[in-house]
Tab-separated table of C-alpha atoms and ligand atoms in Angstrom:
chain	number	residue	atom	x	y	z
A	1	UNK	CA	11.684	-62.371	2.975
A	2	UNK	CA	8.752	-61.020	0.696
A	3	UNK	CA	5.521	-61.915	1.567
A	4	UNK	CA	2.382	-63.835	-0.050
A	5	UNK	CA	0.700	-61.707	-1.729
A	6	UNK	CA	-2.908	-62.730	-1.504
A	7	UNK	CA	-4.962	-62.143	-4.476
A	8	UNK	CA	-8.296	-60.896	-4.187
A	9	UNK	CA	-8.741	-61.330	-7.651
A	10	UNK	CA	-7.836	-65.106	-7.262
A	11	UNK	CA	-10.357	-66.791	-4.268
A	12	UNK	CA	-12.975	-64.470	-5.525
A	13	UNK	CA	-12.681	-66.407	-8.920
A	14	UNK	CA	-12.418	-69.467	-6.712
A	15	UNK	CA	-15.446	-68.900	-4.280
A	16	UNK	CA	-17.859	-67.861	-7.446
A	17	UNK	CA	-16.976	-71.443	-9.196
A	18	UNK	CA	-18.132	-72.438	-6.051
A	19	UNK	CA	-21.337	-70.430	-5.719
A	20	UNK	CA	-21.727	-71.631	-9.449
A	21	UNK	CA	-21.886	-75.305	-8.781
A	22	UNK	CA	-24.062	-74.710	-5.605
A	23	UNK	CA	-26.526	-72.701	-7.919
A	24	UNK	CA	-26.489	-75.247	-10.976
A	25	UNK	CA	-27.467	-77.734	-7.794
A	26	UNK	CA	-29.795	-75.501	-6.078
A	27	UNK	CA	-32.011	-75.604	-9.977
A	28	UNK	CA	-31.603	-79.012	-10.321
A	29	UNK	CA	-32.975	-80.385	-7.097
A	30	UNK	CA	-35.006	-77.678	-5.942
A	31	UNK	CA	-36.058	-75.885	-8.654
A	32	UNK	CA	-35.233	-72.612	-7.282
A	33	UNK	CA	-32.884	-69.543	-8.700
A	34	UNK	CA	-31.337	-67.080	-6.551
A	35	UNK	CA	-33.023	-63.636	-7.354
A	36	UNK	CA	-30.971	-60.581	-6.476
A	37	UNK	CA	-32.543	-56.945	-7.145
A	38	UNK	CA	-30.190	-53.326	-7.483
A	39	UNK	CA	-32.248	-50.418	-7.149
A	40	UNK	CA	-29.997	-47.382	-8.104
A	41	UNK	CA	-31.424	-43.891	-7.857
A	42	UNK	CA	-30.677	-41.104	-10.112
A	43	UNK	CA	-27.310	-41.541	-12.257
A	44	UNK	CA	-23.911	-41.095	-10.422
A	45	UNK	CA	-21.335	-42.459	-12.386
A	46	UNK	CA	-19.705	-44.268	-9.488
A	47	UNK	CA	-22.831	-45.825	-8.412
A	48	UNK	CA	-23.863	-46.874	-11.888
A	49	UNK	CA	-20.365	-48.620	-12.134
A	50	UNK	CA	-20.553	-50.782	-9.244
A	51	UNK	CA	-24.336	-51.712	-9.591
A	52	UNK	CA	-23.626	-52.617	-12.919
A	53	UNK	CA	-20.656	-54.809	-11.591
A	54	UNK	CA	-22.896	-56.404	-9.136
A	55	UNK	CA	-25.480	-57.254	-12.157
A	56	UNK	CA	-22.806	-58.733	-14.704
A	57	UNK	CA	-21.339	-61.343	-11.854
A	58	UNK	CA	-25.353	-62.487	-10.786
A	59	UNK	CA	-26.032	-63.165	-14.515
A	60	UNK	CA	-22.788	-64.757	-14.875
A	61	UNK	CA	-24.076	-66.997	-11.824
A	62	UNK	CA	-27.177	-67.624	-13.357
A	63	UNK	CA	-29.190	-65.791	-10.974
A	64	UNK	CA	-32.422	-64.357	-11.699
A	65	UNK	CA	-31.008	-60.697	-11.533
A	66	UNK	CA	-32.632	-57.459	-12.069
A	67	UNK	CA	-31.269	-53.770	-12.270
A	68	UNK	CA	-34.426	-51.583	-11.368
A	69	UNK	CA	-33.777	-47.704	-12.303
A	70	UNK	CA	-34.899	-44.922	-10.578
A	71	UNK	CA	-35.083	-41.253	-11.391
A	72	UNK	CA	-33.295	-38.659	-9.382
A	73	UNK	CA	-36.358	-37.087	-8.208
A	74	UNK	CA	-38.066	-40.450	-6.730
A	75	UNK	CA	-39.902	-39.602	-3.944
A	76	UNK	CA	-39.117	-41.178	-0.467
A	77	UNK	CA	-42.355	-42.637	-0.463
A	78	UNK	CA	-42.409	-43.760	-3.661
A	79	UNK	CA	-38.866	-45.762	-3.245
A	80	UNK	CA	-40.479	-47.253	0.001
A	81	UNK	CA	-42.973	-48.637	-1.957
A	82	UNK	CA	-40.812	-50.489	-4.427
A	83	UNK	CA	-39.192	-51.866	-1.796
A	84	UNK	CA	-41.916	-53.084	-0.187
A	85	UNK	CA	-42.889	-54.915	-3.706
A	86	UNK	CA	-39.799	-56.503	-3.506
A	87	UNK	CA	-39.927	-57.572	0.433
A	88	UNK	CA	-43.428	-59.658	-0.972
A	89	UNK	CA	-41.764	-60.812	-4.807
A	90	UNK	CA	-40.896	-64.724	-3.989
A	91	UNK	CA	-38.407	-64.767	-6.801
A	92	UNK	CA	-36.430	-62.156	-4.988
A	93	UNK	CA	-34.533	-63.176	-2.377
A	94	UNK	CA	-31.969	-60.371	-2.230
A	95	UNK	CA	-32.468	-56.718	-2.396
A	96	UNK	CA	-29.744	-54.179	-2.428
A	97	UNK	CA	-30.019	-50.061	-2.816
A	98	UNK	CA	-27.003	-48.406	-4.009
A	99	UNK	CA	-25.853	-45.710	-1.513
A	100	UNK	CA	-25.570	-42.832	-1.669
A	101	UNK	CA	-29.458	-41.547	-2.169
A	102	UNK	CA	-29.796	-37.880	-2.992
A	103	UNK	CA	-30.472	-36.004	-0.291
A	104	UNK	CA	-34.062	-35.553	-0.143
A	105	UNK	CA	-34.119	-39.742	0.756
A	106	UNK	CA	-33.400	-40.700	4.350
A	107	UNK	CA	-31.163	-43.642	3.636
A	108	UNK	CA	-31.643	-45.047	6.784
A	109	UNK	CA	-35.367	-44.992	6.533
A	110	UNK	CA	-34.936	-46.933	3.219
A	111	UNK	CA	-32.456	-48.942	4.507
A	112	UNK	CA	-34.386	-50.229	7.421
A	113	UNK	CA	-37.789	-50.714	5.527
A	114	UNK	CA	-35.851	-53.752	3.589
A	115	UNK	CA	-36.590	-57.003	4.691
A	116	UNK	CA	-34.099	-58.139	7.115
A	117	UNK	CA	-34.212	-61.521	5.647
A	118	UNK	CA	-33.459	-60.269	2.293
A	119	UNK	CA	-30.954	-57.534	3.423
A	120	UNK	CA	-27.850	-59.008	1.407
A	121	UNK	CA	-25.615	-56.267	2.000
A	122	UNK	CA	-26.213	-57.018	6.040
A	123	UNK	CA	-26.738	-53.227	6.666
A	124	UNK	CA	-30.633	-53.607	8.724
A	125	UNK	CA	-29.984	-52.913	12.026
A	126	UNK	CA	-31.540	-56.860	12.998
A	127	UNK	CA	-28.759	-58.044	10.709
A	128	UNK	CA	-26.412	-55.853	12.627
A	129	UNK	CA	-27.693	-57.361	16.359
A	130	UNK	CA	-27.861	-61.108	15.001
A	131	UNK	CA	-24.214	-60.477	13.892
A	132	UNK	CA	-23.228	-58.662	17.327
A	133	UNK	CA	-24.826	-61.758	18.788
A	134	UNK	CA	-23.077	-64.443	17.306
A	135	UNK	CA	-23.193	-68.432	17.777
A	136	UNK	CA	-25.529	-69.130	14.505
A	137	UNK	CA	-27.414	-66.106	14.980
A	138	UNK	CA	-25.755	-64.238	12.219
A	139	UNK	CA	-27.417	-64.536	8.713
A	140	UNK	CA	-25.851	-62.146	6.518
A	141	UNK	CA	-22.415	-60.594	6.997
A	142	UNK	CA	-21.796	-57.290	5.375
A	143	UNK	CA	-19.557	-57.858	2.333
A	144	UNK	CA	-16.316	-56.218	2.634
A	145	UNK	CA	-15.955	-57.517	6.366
A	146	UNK	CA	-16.820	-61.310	5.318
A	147	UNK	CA	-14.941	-61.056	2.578
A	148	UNK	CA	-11.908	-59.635	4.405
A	149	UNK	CA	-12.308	-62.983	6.714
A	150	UNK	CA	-12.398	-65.119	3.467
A	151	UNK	CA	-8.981	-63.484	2.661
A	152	UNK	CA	-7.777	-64.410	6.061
A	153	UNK	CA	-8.969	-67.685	6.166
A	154	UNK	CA	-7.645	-68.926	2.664
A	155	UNK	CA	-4.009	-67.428	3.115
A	156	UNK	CA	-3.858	-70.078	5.949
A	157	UNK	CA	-3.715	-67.597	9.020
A	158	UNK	CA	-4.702	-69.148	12.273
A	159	UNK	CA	-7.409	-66.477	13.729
A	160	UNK	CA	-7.528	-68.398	17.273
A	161	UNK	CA	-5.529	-66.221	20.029
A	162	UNK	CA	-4.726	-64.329	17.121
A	163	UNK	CA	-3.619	-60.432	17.989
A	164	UNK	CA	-5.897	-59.208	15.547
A	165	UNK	CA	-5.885	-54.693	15.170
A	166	UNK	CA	-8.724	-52.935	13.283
A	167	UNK	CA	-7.293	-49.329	12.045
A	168	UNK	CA	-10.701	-47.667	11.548
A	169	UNK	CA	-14.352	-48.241	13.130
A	170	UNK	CA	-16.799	-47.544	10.260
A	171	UNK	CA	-19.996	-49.234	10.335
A	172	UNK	CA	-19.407	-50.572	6.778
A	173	UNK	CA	-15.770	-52.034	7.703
A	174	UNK	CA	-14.404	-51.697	11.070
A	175	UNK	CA	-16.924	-52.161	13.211
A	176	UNK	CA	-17.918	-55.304	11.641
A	177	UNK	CA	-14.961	-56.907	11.206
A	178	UNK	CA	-14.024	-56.246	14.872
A	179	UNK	CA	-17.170	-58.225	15.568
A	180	UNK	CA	-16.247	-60.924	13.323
A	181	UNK	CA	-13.008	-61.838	14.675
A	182	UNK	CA	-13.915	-61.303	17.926
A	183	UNK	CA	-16.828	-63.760	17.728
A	184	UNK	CA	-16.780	-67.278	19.444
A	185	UNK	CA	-16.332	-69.335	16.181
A	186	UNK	CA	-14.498	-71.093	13.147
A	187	UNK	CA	-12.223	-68.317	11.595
A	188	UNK	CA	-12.344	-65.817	14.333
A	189	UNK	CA	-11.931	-66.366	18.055
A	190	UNK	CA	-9.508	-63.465	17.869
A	191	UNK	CA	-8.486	-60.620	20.717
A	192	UNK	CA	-9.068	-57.688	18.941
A	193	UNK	CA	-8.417	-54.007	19.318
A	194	UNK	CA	-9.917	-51.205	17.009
A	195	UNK	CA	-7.840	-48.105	16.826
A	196	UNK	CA	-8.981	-44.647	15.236
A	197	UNK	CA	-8.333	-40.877	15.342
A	198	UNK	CA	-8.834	-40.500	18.877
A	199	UNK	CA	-5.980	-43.316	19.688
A	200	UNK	CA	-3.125	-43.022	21.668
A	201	UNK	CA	-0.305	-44.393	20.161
A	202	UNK	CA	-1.513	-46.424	17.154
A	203	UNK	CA	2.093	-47.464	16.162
A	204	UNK	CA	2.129	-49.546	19.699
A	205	UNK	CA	-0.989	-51.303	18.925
A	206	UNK	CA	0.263	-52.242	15.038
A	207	UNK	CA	3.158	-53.302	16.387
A	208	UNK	CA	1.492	-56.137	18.387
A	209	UNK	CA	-1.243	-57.123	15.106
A	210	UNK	CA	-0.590	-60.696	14.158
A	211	UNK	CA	-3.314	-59.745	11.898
A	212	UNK	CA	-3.542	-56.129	10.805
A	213	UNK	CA	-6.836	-54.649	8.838
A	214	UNK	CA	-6.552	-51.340	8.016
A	215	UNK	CA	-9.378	-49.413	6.377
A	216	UNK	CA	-8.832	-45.544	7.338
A	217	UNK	CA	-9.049	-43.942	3.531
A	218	UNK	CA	-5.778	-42.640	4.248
A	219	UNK	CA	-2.635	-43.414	2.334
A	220	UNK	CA	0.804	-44.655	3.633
A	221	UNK	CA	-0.960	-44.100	6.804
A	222	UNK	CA	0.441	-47.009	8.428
A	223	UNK	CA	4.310	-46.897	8.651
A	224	UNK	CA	6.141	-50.316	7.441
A	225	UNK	CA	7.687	-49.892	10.889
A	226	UNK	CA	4.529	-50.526	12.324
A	227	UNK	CA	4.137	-53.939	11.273
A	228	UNK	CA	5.192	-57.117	12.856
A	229	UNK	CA	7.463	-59.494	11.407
A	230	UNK	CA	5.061	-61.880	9.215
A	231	UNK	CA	2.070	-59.849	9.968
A	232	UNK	CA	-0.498	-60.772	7.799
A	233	UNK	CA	-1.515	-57.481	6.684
A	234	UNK	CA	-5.416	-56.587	5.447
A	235	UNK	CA	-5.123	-53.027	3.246
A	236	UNK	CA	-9.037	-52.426	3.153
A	237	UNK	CA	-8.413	-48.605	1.647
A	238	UNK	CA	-8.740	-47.849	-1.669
A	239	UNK	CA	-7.630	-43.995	-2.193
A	240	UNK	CA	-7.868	-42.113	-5.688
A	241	UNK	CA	-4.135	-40.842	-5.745
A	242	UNK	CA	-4.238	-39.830	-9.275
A	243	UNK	CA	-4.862	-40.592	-12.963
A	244	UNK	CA	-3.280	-42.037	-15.618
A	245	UNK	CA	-3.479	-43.964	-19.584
A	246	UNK	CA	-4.640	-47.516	-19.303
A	247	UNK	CA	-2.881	-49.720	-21.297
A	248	UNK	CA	-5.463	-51.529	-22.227
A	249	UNK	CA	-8.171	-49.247	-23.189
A	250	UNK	CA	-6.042	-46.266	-23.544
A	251	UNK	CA	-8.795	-44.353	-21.515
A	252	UNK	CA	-7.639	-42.435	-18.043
A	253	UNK	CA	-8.235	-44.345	-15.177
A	254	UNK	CA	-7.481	-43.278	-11.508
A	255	UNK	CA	-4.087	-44.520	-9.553
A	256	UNK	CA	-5.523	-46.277	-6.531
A	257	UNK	CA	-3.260	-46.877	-3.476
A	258	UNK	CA	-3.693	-48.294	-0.088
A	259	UNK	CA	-3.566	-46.903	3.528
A	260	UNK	CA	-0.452	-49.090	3.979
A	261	UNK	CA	2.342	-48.701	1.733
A	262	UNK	CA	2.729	-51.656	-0.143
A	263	UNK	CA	6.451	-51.896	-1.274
A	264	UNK	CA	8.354	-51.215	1.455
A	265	UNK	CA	5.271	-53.769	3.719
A	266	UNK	CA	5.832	-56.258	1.717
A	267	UNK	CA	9.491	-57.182	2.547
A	268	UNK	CA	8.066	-57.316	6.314
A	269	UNK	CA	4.557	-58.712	6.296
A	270	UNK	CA	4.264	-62.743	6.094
A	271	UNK	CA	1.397	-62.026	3.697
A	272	UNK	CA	-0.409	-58.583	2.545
A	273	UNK	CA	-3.343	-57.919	0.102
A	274	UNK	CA	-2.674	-55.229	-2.967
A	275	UNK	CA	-4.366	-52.756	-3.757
A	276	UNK	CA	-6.264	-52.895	-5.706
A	277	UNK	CA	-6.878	-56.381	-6.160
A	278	UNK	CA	-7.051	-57.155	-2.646
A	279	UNK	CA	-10.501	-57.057	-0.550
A	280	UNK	CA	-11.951	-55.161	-3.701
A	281	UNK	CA	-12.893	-58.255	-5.525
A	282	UNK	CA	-14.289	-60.285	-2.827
A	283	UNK	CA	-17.090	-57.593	-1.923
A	284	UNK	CA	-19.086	-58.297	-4.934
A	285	UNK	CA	-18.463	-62.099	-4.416
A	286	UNK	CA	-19.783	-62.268	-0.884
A	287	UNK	CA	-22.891	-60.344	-2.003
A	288	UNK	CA	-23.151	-63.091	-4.393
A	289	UNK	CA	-22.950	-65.638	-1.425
A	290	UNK	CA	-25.330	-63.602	0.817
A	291	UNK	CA	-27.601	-63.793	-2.312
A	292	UNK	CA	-27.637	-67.931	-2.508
A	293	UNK	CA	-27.908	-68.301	1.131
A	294	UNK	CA	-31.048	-66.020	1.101
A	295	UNK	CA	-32.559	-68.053	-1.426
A	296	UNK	CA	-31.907	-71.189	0.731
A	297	UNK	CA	-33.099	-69.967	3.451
A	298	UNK	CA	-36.645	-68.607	1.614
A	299	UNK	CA	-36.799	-71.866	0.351
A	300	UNK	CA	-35.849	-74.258	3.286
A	301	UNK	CA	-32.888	-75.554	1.735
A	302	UNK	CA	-29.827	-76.915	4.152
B	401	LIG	P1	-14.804	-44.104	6.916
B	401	LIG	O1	-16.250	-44.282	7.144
B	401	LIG	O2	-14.277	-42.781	6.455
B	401	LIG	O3	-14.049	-44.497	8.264
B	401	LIG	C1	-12.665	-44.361	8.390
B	401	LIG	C2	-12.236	-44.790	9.766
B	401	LIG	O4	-10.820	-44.662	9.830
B	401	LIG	C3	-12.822	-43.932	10.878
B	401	LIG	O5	-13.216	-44.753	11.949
B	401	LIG	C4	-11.676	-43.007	11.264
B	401	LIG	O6	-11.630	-42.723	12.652
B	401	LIG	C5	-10.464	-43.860	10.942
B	401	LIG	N1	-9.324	-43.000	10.565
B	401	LIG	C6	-9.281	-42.091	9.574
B	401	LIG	N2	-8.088	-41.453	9.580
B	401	LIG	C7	-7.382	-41.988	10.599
B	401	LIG	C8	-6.111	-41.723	11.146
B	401	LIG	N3	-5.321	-40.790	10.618
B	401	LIG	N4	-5.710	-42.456	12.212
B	401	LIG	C9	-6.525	-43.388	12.747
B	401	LIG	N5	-7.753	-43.677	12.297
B	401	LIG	C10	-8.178	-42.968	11.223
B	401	LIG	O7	-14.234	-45.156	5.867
B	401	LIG	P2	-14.720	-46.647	5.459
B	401	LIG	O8	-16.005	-46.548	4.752
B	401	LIG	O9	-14.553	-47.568	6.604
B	401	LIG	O10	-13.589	-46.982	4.377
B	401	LIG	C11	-12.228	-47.022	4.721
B	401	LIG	C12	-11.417	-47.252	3.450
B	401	LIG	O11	-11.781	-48.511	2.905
B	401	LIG	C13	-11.693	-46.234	2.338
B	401	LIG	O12	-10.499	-46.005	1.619
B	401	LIG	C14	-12.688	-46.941	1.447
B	401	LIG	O13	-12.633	-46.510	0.095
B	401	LIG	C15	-12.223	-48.378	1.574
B	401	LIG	N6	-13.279	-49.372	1.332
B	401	LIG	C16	-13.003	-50.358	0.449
B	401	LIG	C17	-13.947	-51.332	0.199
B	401	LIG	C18	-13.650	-52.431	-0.762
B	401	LIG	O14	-14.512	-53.152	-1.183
B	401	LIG	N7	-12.396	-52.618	-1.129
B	401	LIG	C19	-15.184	-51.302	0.842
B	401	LIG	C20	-15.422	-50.285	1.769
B	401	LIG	C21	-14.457	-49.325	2.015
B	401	LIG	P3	-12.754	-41.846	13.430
B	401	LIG	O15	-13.921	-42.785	13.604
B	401	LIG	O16	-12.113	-41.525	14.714
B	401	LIG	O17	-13.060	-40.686	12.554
């Protein structure tokens, strides 16, 4: 049998008509307008792509959204400063700072100096112990993780006493979502294992994943052998494999693949995310979400 494929693409479109209706409501009644700011610092192409992602979908939301430039050569104290005009602006209630920061910046001094109330991207290390925490304590998940749960959720997978296996312990993806699904609560109460480089026998612990999440940056790195029959399978990496003519715009684009290899997975897995087109859409979208429930929560809103 071939699996679900669950589209990314799809209940990100469906969670932002949400988050659309929820703002239009938010004006009406309240009077109040999410505000999200992107600081980006200097001009790496990658980083001015996906701030300038993050700035089309707020203004599509009807947020009050602002992309605030920096040069290269901003000074450490200087970019602590903005952000601490920010922390006091009411109108914003999110603030995000596009990694990386040259070199001269200590990210995680920057990181930390944000607000932890308006740390949307759930990176602040009080963010990190209220989500470690659990039972109502967490107020912002970090993006990729929540919106790999999303995924879960909507394909219909029961999480509770699920086997759930984390390839990969990052701070940004496995770590997080470990916590996540391990947590007493809706969508999770999961037994989870995290494997990495310094596991024995990863193919044994696959093997047993009613719910697998991989997110490694390797590709094909986990075998279709490895996966349970109708697994529901969570391909978090996104590796440049090469290049090639888009259709479309007849520009060159990059081939992206997986860790998992999708073809031959799919004709195992009960359901599997592609990539891309998978957990790539929803990270922007939860962003979005962390955004609106900042602004509630600035504003005393249930
Ligand atoms: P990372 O910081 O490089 O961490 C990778 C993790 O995978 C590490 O814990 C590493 O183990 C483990 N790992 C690497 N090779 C392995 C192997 N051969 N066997 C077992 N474990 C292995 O990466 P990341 O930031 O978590 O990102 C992972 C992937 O997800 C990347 O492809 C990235 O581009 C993608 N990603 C996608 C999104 C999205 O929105 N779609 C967001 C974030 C990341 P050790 O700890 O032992 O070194």
């Amino acid at each position: 049998m071939t699996a679900k494929i669950i589209s990314g693409k799809e209940v990100a479109q469906q969670i932002r008509e949400e988050l659309r209706q929820e703002v239009a409501e938010m004006k009406e009644k309240h009077g109040v307008v999410p505000g999200l700011i992107t600081i980006l610092v200097g001009e790496n192409p990658a980083s001015v792509s996906y701030v300038t992602a993050k700035q089309k979908t707020s203004h599509d939301l009807n947020f009050y959204s602002v992309q605030d430039n920096q040069p290269e050569d901003i000074s450490e104290e200087d970019l602590l400063k903005l952000i601490d005009k920010y922390n006091n602006d009411p109108k914003v209630h999110g603030i995000l700072v596009q990694l990386p920061l040259p070199k001269h910046i200590d990210e995680k001094k920057v990181l930390n100096a944000i607000d932890p109330d308006k740390d949307v991207d759930g990176f602040h290390p009080v963010n990190v112990g209220r989500l470690m925490i659990g039972g109502g304590e967490a107020k912002y998940l970090p993006c990729t993780p929540a919106g790999i749960q999303e995924l879960i959720v909507r394909a219909g997978y029961e999480t509770e006493g699920a086997e759930v296996v984390v390839v990969g312990r990052s701070n940004i993806v496995g770590k997080p979502i470990a916590n996540i699904m391990m947590q007493k609560a809706k969508g999770a109460n999961s037994t989870v294992t995290v494997v990495h480089t310094r596991t024995r026998d990863m193919e044994s612990h696959c093997k047993r994943a009613d719910i697998l999440i991989v997110a490694a940056g390797v590709p094909d790195l986990v075998k279709p052998e490895w996966i349970k029959p109708g697994a529901c399978v969570i391909d978090v990496g996104v590796n440049r494999v090469g290049e090639k003519i888009s259709e479309k715009t007849g520009r060159k684009i990059a081939i992206l693949k997986g860790d998992v290899n999708f073809e031959a997975a799919k004709e195992i897995a009960g359901a599997i995310t592609p990539v891309p087109g998978g957990v790539g859409p929803m990270t922007i979208t939860m962003l979005m979400k962390n955004t609106v429930k900042a602004a509630k929560f600035a504003n005393n809103i249930q």
